[in-house]
Amino acid sequence: MRARPLIALAFGLALPALSTLAQAPASPATQVPATLKDAFHGAFYVGVAVNSAQITGADAQGDELIVQQFDSITPENVMKWALIHPRPDAYDFTLADKYVEFGQQHHMFIVGHNLCWHSQTPAWVFKDEKGNPMTRDALLDRLHDHIKTVVGRYKGKVQSWDVVNEALNEDGTMRQSPWEKIIGDDYVIKAFQWAHEADPDAQLNYNDYNMESAAKRKGAIELVKKIKAAGVPVAVVGSQAHLHLSGSAADEEAAIEEFSAAGVKVAITELDIDVLPSTWNHTADVGAKVEEKPNLNPYANGLPDDVQQQLTKRYADLFAVFWKHRDVVNRVTFWGTTDKGSWLNNWPVRGRTSYPLLFDRDGKPKPAFYAVLKAAQQ
Ligand code: 9MR
């Protein structure tokens, strides 16, 4: 067991260098571990999605925070099909290799994201050399080749794969993606089967957003049952948890309890909490776009205290649930390191100032960070 550096708990403190934290005197009654990974060590991994600048070392401040706070990483983009397999005859492992090296160097639990998705997959994938739609068998071969190559390359290094991403509609039925239209529903089972063959020790996940919705969750449970019935292991359902201030932690708890009853563990795979006003339903469909209007970007000059407090409470409530269910929850991953790098600055409205994570634009911990640390003490 690692030594747990301790910090005196006080909201609003800037987080000093870890070396200072380790030596800081504090009264035992107020001490909590100083980092997310230490606070939840032995309960679940605390992960973060890393971007290209962090993978290449161009964002040194970001890297410092990642290494200090997190013990698991997910590639925000570099392992997606369009980046790792841009042309039929060409894979590009440059950034994916660096990503895996970074995780190994820092002894992290390394996640692969993702093997099969409808987005960030080039159009050529679904066409033959003449530009005609692929047949079922040809597309299955292409998917098999991709999974065997990518999972095979990182066998024993990437511990957990998001095998299929976002295969469901909001009502729990199968999404009519190009995968589903050309192959049929069983593309999901095939993908899991081939990932398992390529690395039998890897943990395999089905990953989707809006698992807070009972209808979609039902669809995910049916899918998991089908995969299992085909004799293929699916160990984890990834609940992306792209959340909004307006939700309730009870929804997340219901999801965890239902998945647990269905015999799978749960990973919270892409956590963030949007505080900005929205004119759309709070899902994470990457296809959604909303026109920019000034009233949709109200906190360009800073987050008001009352909203900061709501965010802090929302995070505290959520982590109380994750902590309570730590026998089922095996990882909680944030979708980004600081507010500055969050995808929510540009989705579904471009150019907004968003505040969804635990570290502010300067990399300083927000009150929500301390509230999350405290959840591990309950
Ligand atoms: O954060 C990712 C962003 O940089 C990309 O532009 C976007 C493109 O599809 O994907 C984002 O990550 C998504 C993740 O891979 C799957 N779940 C939803 C995430 C947010 O859109």
Coordinates of C-alpha atoms and ligand atoms in Angstrom, one line a residue:
M1 CA 0.0 0.0 0.0
R2 CA 1.3 3.4 -1.0
A3 CA 1.9 6.0 1.8
R4 CA -1.0 8.5 1.7
P5 CA 0.2 12.1 1.8
L6 CA -2.2 14.1 4.0
I7 CA -3.6 17.6 3.7
A8 CA -5.5 19.7 6.1
L9 CA -9.0 20.1 4.6
A10 CA -10.0 23.6 3.8
F11 CA -12.1 24.7 0.9
G12 CA -10.5 27.2 -1.4
L13 CA -6.9 26.2 -0.6
A14 CA -4.5 26.1 -3.6
L15 CA -2.9 22.7 -3.8
P16 CA 0.8 23.1 -3.0
A17 CA 3.5 20.8 -4.4
L18 CA 3.1 17.2 -3.2
S19 CA 6.5 17.3 -1.4
T20 CA 5.2 20.1 0.7
L21 CA 1.9 18.3 1.3
A22 CA 3.7 15.2 2.6
Q23 CA 5.5 17.2 5.3
A24 CA 2.7 19.6 6.2
P25 CA 1.7 19.2 9.8
A26 CA -2.1 18.8 10.3
S27 CA -4.3 17.8 13.1
P28 CA -5.4 14.1 12.7
A29 CA -9.0 15.1 13.0
T30 CA -8.9 17.2 9.9
Q31 CA -6.5 15.2 7.8
V32 CA -7.5 13.6 4.5
P33 CA -5.3 12.3 1.7
A34 CA -4.0 15.1 -0.5
T35 CA -4.6 13.5 -3.9
L36 CA -7.5 11.8 -5.6
K37 CA -5.6 8.6 -6.2
D38 CA -4.6 8.3 -2.6
A39 CA -8.0 9.2 -1.2
F40 CA -9.6 6.4 -3.2
H41 CA -6.7 3.9 -3.2
G42 CA -8.0 0.4 -2.5
A43 CA -11.6 1.5 -3.4
F44 CA -11.4 2.4 -7.1
Y45 CA -9.0 3.9 -9.7
V46 CA -9.4 7.6 -10.3
G47 CA -8.7 8.3 -13.9
V48 CA -8.5 11.1 -16.4
A49 CA -8.8 11.5 -20.1
V50 CA -5.5 12.8 -21.6
N51 CA -5.2 14.8 -24.8
S52 CA -2.4 15.0 -27.4
A53 CA -0.6 17.9 -25.7
Q54 CA -0.4 15.9 -22.5
I55 CA 0.7 12.7 -24.3
T56 CA 3.5 14.5 -26.1
G57 CA 4.7 16.4 -23.1
A58 CA 3.8 19.8 -24.6
D59 CA 1.4 20.5 -21.7
A60 CA 3.9 20.0 -18.8
Q61 CA 1.7 21.5 -16.2
G62 CA -1.1 19.2 -17.2
D63 CA 1.2 16.2 -17.0
E64 CA 2.3 17.2 -13.5
L65 CA -1.3 17.3 -12.3
I66 CA -2.1 14.0 -14.0
V67 CA 0.8 12.2 -12.4
Q68 CA 0.1 13.8 -9.1
Q69 CA -3.6 13.1 -8.9
F70 CA -4.6 10.1 -11.0
D71 CA -3.8 6.4 -11.3
S72 CA -5.6 5.6 -14.5
I73 CA -5.7 7.2 -17.9
T74 CA -8.0 7.1 -21.0
P75 CA -7.0 8.6 -24.4
E76 CA -9.4 11.3 -25.2
N77 CA -8.9 10.9 -28.9
V78 CA -5.6 9.2 -30.0
M79 CA -6.9 5.6 -30.1
K80 CA -10.1 6.3 -32.0
W81 CA -10.3 4.7 -35.5
A82 CA -9.8 7.9 -37.5
L83 CA -6.5 8.6 -35.7
I84 CA -5.0 5.1 -35.2
H85 CA -6.2 3.6 -38.5
P86 CA -6.6 6.6 -40.9
R87 CA -6.4 4.6 -44.2
P88 CA -7.3 1.1 -45.2
D89 CA -3.7 0.0 -45.4
A90 CA -2.2 2.3 -42.7
Y91 CA -2.2 2.3 -39.0
D92 CA -0.6 5.2 -37.1
F93 CA 0.5 4.2 -33.6
T94 CA 2.8 7.2 -32.9
L95 CA 0.6 8.9 -30.3
A96 CA -1.1 5.8 -29.0
D97 CA 2.4 4.2 -28.3
K98 CA 3.4 7.4 -26.4
Y99 CA 0.1 7.3 -24.5
V100 CA 0.7 3.7 -23.4
E101 CA 4.4 4.5 -22.5
F102 CA 3.2 7.4 -20.3
G103 CA 0.8 5.2 -18.4
Q104 CA 3.5 2.5 -18.0
Q105 CA 6.1 4.9 -16.8
H106 CA 3.7 6.1 -14.1
H107 CA 2.3 2.7 -13.2
M108 CA -1.2 3.6 -14.2
F109 CA -4.2 1.5 -15.1
I110 CA -4.4 2.1 -18.8
V111 CA -7.7 2.2 -20.7
G112 CA -8.1 1.9 -24.4
H113 CA -10.9 4.0 -26.0
N114 CA -12.3 2.8 -28.3
L115 CA -12.5 -0.1 -30.8
C116 CA -15.9 0.3 -32.4
W117 CA -18.0 3.5 -32.6
H118 CA -20.1 5.4 -35.2
S119 CA -18.2 8.7 -34.7
Q120 CA -14.6 9.5 -35.5
T121 CA -14.6 6.5 -37.9
P122 CA -13.6 7.4 -41.4
A123 CA -16.2 7.0 -44.2
W124 CA -13.9 4.6 -46.1
V125 CA -14.4 2.0 -43.4
F126 CA -17.9 1.4 -44.6
K127 CA -17.1 1.3 -48.4
D128 CA -15.2 -1.0 -50.7
E129 CA -12.4 0.1 -53.0
K130 CA -15.0 1.1 -55.6
G131 CA -16.9 3.3 -53.2
N132 CA -19.8 0.9 -52.8
P133 CA -21.2 -0.1 -49.4
M134 CA -19.3 -2.9 -47.8
T135 CA -21.0 -6.3 -47.5
R136 CA -21.6 -7.8 -44.0
D137 CA -18.8 -10.2 -44.3
A138 CA -16.3 -7.7 -45.7
L139 CA -17.1 -5.2 -42.9
L140 CA -16.8 -8.0 -40.3
D141 CA -13.4 -8.8 -41.7
R142 CA -12.4 -5.2 -41.5
L143 CA -13.5 -4.9 -37.9
H144 CA -11.8 -8.1 -37.0
D145 CA -8.5 -6.9 -38.5
H146 CA -8.7 -3.6 -36.7
I147 CA -9.5 -5.1 -33.3
K148 CA -6.9 -7.9 -33.6
T149 CA -4.2 -5.3 -34.7
V150 CA -4.9 -2.7 -32.1
V151 CA -5.6 -4.9 -29.1
G152 CA -2.8 -7.3 -30.1
R153 CA -0.3 -4.4 -30.2
Y154 CA -1.1 -3.4 -26.6
K155 CA -1.7 -6.9 -25.2
G156 CA -0.8 -6.9 -21.5
K157 CA -0.3 -3.1 -21.5
V158 CA -3.8 -1.7 -22.0
Q159 CA -5.7 -3.3 -19.1
S160 CA -9.2 -2.3 -20.1
W161 CA -10.8 -1.7 -23.4
D162 CA -14.0 0.3 -24.3
V163 CA -14.8 -2.3 -27.0
V164 CA -18.1 -0.9 -28.3
N165 CA -19.0 2.7 -27.7
E166 CA -22.6 4.2 -27.8
A167 CA -24.4 1.4 -29.6
L168 CA -27.8 2.4 -28.2
N169 CA -30.6 4.9 -28.9
E170 CA -32.1 6.8 -26.0
D171 CA -35.0 4.4 -25.8
G172 CA -32.7 1.5 -25.4
T173 CA -33.0 0.1 -28.9
M174 CA -30.0 -0.5 -31.1
R175 CA -28.7 2.7 -32.8
Q176 CA -28.9 2.5 -36.6
S177 CA -25.2 3.2 -37.0
P178 CA -23.3 2.1 -40.2
W179 CA -22.1 -0.9 -38.2
E180 CA -25.6 -2.0 -37.3
K181 CA -27.1 -1.2 -40.7
I182 CA -24.5 -3.2 -42.6
I183 CA -23.7 -6.1 -40.2
G184 CA -26.8 -6.2 -38.0
D185 CA -27.0 -6.2 -34.2
D186 CA -24.5 -9.0 -33.7
Y187 CA -21.6 -6.7 -34.6
V188 CA -21.4 -5.9 -30.9
I189 CA -20.9 -9.6 -29.9
K190 CA -18.3 -10.1 -32.7
A191 CA -16.4 -7.0 -31.4
F192 CA -16.3 -8.4 -27.9
Q193 CA -15.3 -11.9 -29.1
W194 CA -12.4 -10.6 -31.1
A195 CA -11.2 -8.2 -28.4
H196 CA -11.2 -11.2 -26.0
E197 CA -9.3 -13.4 -28.4
A198 CA -6.7 -10.7 -28.9
D199 CA -6.1 -10.2 -25.2
P200 CA -7.9 -12.7 -22.9
D201 CA -6.7 -10.9 -19.8
A202 CA -8.0 -7.5 -20.7
Q203 CA -11.1 -6.1 -19.0
L204 CA -13.8 -5.4 -21.6
N205 CA -16.3 -2.6 -21.3
Y206 CA -19.5 -1.6 -23.0
N207 CA -19.5 2.2 -22.9
D208 CA -22.4 4.6 -23.3
Y209 CA -23.8 8.0 -22.1
N210 CA -27.1 8.7 -20.4
M211 CA -27.0 5.6 -18.4
E212 CA -29.0 7.7 -15.9
S213 CA -32.1 7.0 -18.1
A214 CA -34.0 3.9 -17.1
A215 CA -34.9 3.0 -20.7
K216 CA -31.4 3.3 -22.1
R217 CA -30.0 1.3 -19.1
K218 CA -32.5 -1.5 -19.8
G219 CA -31.1 -1.6 -23.4
A220 CA -27.6 -1.8 -22.0
I221 CA -28.5 -4.7 -19.7
E222 CA -30.1 -6.6 -22.5
L223 CA -27.0 -6.0 -24.6
V224 CA -24.7 -7.3 -21.8
K225 CA -26.9 -10.4 -21.4
K226 CA -26.7 -11.1 -25.1
I227 CA -22.9 -10.8 -25.1
K228 CA -22.6 -13.0 -22.1
A229 CA -25.0 -15.6 -23.6
A230 CA -22.7 -15.8 -26.6
G231 CA -20.0 -16.9 -24.2
V232 CA -18.0 -13.7 -24.4
P233 CA -16.9 -11.9 -21.2
V234 CA -18.1 -8.3 -20.7
A235 CA -16.9 -7.3 -17.3
V236 CA -17.9 -3.7 -17.0
V237 CA -20.5 -1.3 -18.2
G238 CA -19.0 2.2 -18.6
S239 CA -21.4 4.9 -17.6
Q240 CA -19.9 8.0 -19.2
A241 CA -21.6 10.3 -16.8
H242 CA -21.6 13.5 -18.8
L243 CA -23.8 15.2 -16.3
H244 CA -25.4 18.5 -15.6
L245 CA -25.9 20.5 -12.4
S246 CA -29.6 19.8 -12.6
G247 CA -29.4 16.0 -12.2
S248 CA -29.5 13.9 -9.0
A249 CA -26.9 11.4 -7.7
A250 CA -29.9 9.0 -7.1
D251 CA -29.9 8.4 -10.9
E252 CA -26.3 7.3 -10.8
E253 CA -27.0 5.1 -7.8
A254 CA -29.9 3.4 -9.6
A255 CA -27.7 2.7 -12.6
I256 CA -25.0 1.2 -10.4
E257 CA -27.5 -1.0 -8.5
E258 CA -29.1 -2.3 -11.7
F259 CA -25.8 -3.1 -13.4
S260 CA -24.6 -4.8 -10.3
A261 CA -27.7 -6.9 -10.1
A262 CA -27.1 -7.9 -13.8
G263 CA -23.7 -9.2 -12.8
V264 CA -21.4 -6.5 -14.2
K265 CA -19.1 -4.0 -12.5
V266 CA -19.5 -0.3 -13.3
A267 CA -16.9 2.2 -14.4
I268 CA -17.7 5.9 -14.5
T269 CA -15.8 6.5 -17.6
E270 CA -16.1 10.2 -18.7
L271 CA -17.3 12.2 -15.8
D272 CA -17.9 15.9 -16.0
I273 CA -20.7 18.2 -14.8
D274 CA -21.9 21.0 -17.1
V275 CA -22.9 24.2 -15.3
L276 CA -23.9 26.1 -18.4
P277 CA -27.4 26.7 -19.5
S278 CA -28.6 24.4 -22.2
T279 CA -31.4 24.3 -24.7
W280 CA -31.0 20.7 -25.5
N281 CA -31.4 17.5 -23.5
H282 CA -28.4 16.7 -21.4
T283 CA -26.9 13.8 -23.3
A284 CA -23.5 13.6 -24.9
D285 CA -24.4 13.0 -28.6
V286 CA -21.3 14.4 -30.4
G287 CA -23.6 15.2 -33.4
A288 CA -25.5 17.8 -31.4
K289 CA -24.9 21.5 -32.3
V290 CA -26.6 24.6 -31.0
E291 CA -26.2 28.1 -32.3
E292 CA -24.1 30.4 -30.2
K293 CA -26.0 33.1 -28.3
P294 CA -24.7 35.4 -25.5
N295 CA -27.1 34.1 -22.9
L296 CA -25.7 30.6 -23.4
N297 CA -22.3 31.7 -22.1
P298 CA -23.1 33.6 -18.9
Y299 CA -19.9 32.9 -16.9
A300 CA -17.2 34.1 -19.4
N301 CA -15.7 36.3 -16.6
G302 CA -15.8 33.8 -13.8
L303 CA -18.1 31.4 -12.0
P304 CA -20.5 33.0 -9.4
D305 CA -20.1 31.7 -5.9
D306 CA -23.6 30.2 -5.7
V307 CA -23.0 28.1 -8.9
Q308 CA -19.6 27.0 -7.5
Q309 CA -21.4 25.8 -4.4
Q310 CA -24.0 23.9 -6.4
L311 CA -21.2 22.3 -8.4
T312 CA -19.4 21.3 -5.2
K313 CA -22.5 19.8 -3.7
R314 CA -23.3 17.9 -6.9
Y315 CA -19.8 16.4 -6.9
A316 CA -20.0 15.6 -3.2
D317 CA -23.3 13.8 -3.6
L318 CA -22.0 11.8 -6.6
F319 CA -18.8 10.7 -4.8
A320 CA -20.8 9.7 -1.8
V321 CA -22.6 7.3 -4.0
F322 CA -19.4 6.0 -5.7
W323 CA -17.8 5.5 -2.3
K324 CA -20.9 3.7 -0.9
H325 CA -20.8 1.4 -3.9
R326 CA -17.1 0.9 -4.1
D327 CA -17.5 -2.9 -4.2
V328 CA -19.1 -2.4 -7.7
V329 CA -17.5 0.8 -9.0
N330 CA -14.0 -0.1 -10.1
R331 CA -13.0 3.3 -11.7
V332 CA -14.1 6.9 -11.9
T333 CA -12.5 8.7 -14.8
F334 CA -12.8 12.5 -15.4
W335 CA -13.2 13.6 -19.0
G336 CA -10.3 16.1 -18.9
T337 CA -7.8 17.5 -16.4
T338 CA -8.7 21.2 -16.1
D339 CA -11.7 23.3 -17.1
K340 CA -9.6 24.9 -19.8
G341 CA -9.2 21.7 -21.8
S342 CA -12.7 20.4 -21.4
W343 CA -14.6 19.4 -24.6
L344 CA -17.6 21.3 -23.1
N345 CA -16.0 24.6 -24.0
N346 CA -16.9 23.7 -27.6
W347 CA -19.9 21.4 -27.4
P348 CA -22.7 21.8 -28.4
V349 CA -22.0 25.5 -28.6
R350 CA -18.5 26.6 -29.7
G351 CA -16.4 29.0 -27.8
R352 CA -18.1 29.0 -24.3
T353 CA -16.4 29.2 -20.9
S354 CA -17.2 25.9 -19.1
Y355 CA -16.5 24.8 -15.5
P356 CA -17.2 21.0 -15.4
L357 CA -14.1 19.6 -13.7
L358 CA -12.2 19.7 -10.4
F359 CA -9.3 21.9 -11.5
D360 CA -9.8 25.4 -12.8
R361 CA -8.2 27.0 -15.9
D362 CA -4.9 27.6 -14.0
G363 CA -4.8 24.0 -12.8
K364 CA -5.8 25.0 -9.2
P365 CA -8.2 22.8 -7.3
K366 CA -11.7 24.0 -7.0
P367 CA -13.9 23.6 -3.9
A368 CA -15.4 20.5 -5.5
F369 CA -11.9 18.9 -5.4
Y370 CA -11.8 19.1 -1.6
A371 CA -15.4 17.9 -1.4
V372 CA -14.5 14.8 -3.5
L373 CA -11.5 14.0 -1.2
K374 CA -13.8 14.3 1.8
A375 CA -16.2 11.7 0.3
A376 CA -13.6 9.0 0.8
Q377 CA -13.7 9.7 4.6
Q378 CA -17.4 9.0 5.1
Ligands
9MR1 O1 -13.6 14.7 -25.9 C1 -13.6 14.2 -27.3 C2 -13.5 15.4 -28.2 O2 -12.2 16.0 -28.1 C3 -13.8 14.9 -29.6 O3 -13.8 16.1 -30.5 C4 -15.1 14.2 -29.7 C5 -15.3 13.8 -31.1 O4 -16.2 12.8 -31.3 O5 -15.1 13.1 -28.8 C6 -15.0 13.5 -27.5 O6 -15.0 12.4 -26.6 C7 -16.2 11.7 -26.6 C8 -15.9 10.3 -26.2 O7 -14.9 9.8 -27.1 C9 -17.1 9.4 -26.3 N1 -18.2 9.9 -25.4 C10 -18.5 11.3 -25.6 C11 -17.2 12.1 -25.5 C12 -17.6 13.6 -25.6 O8 -18.1 13.9 -26.8

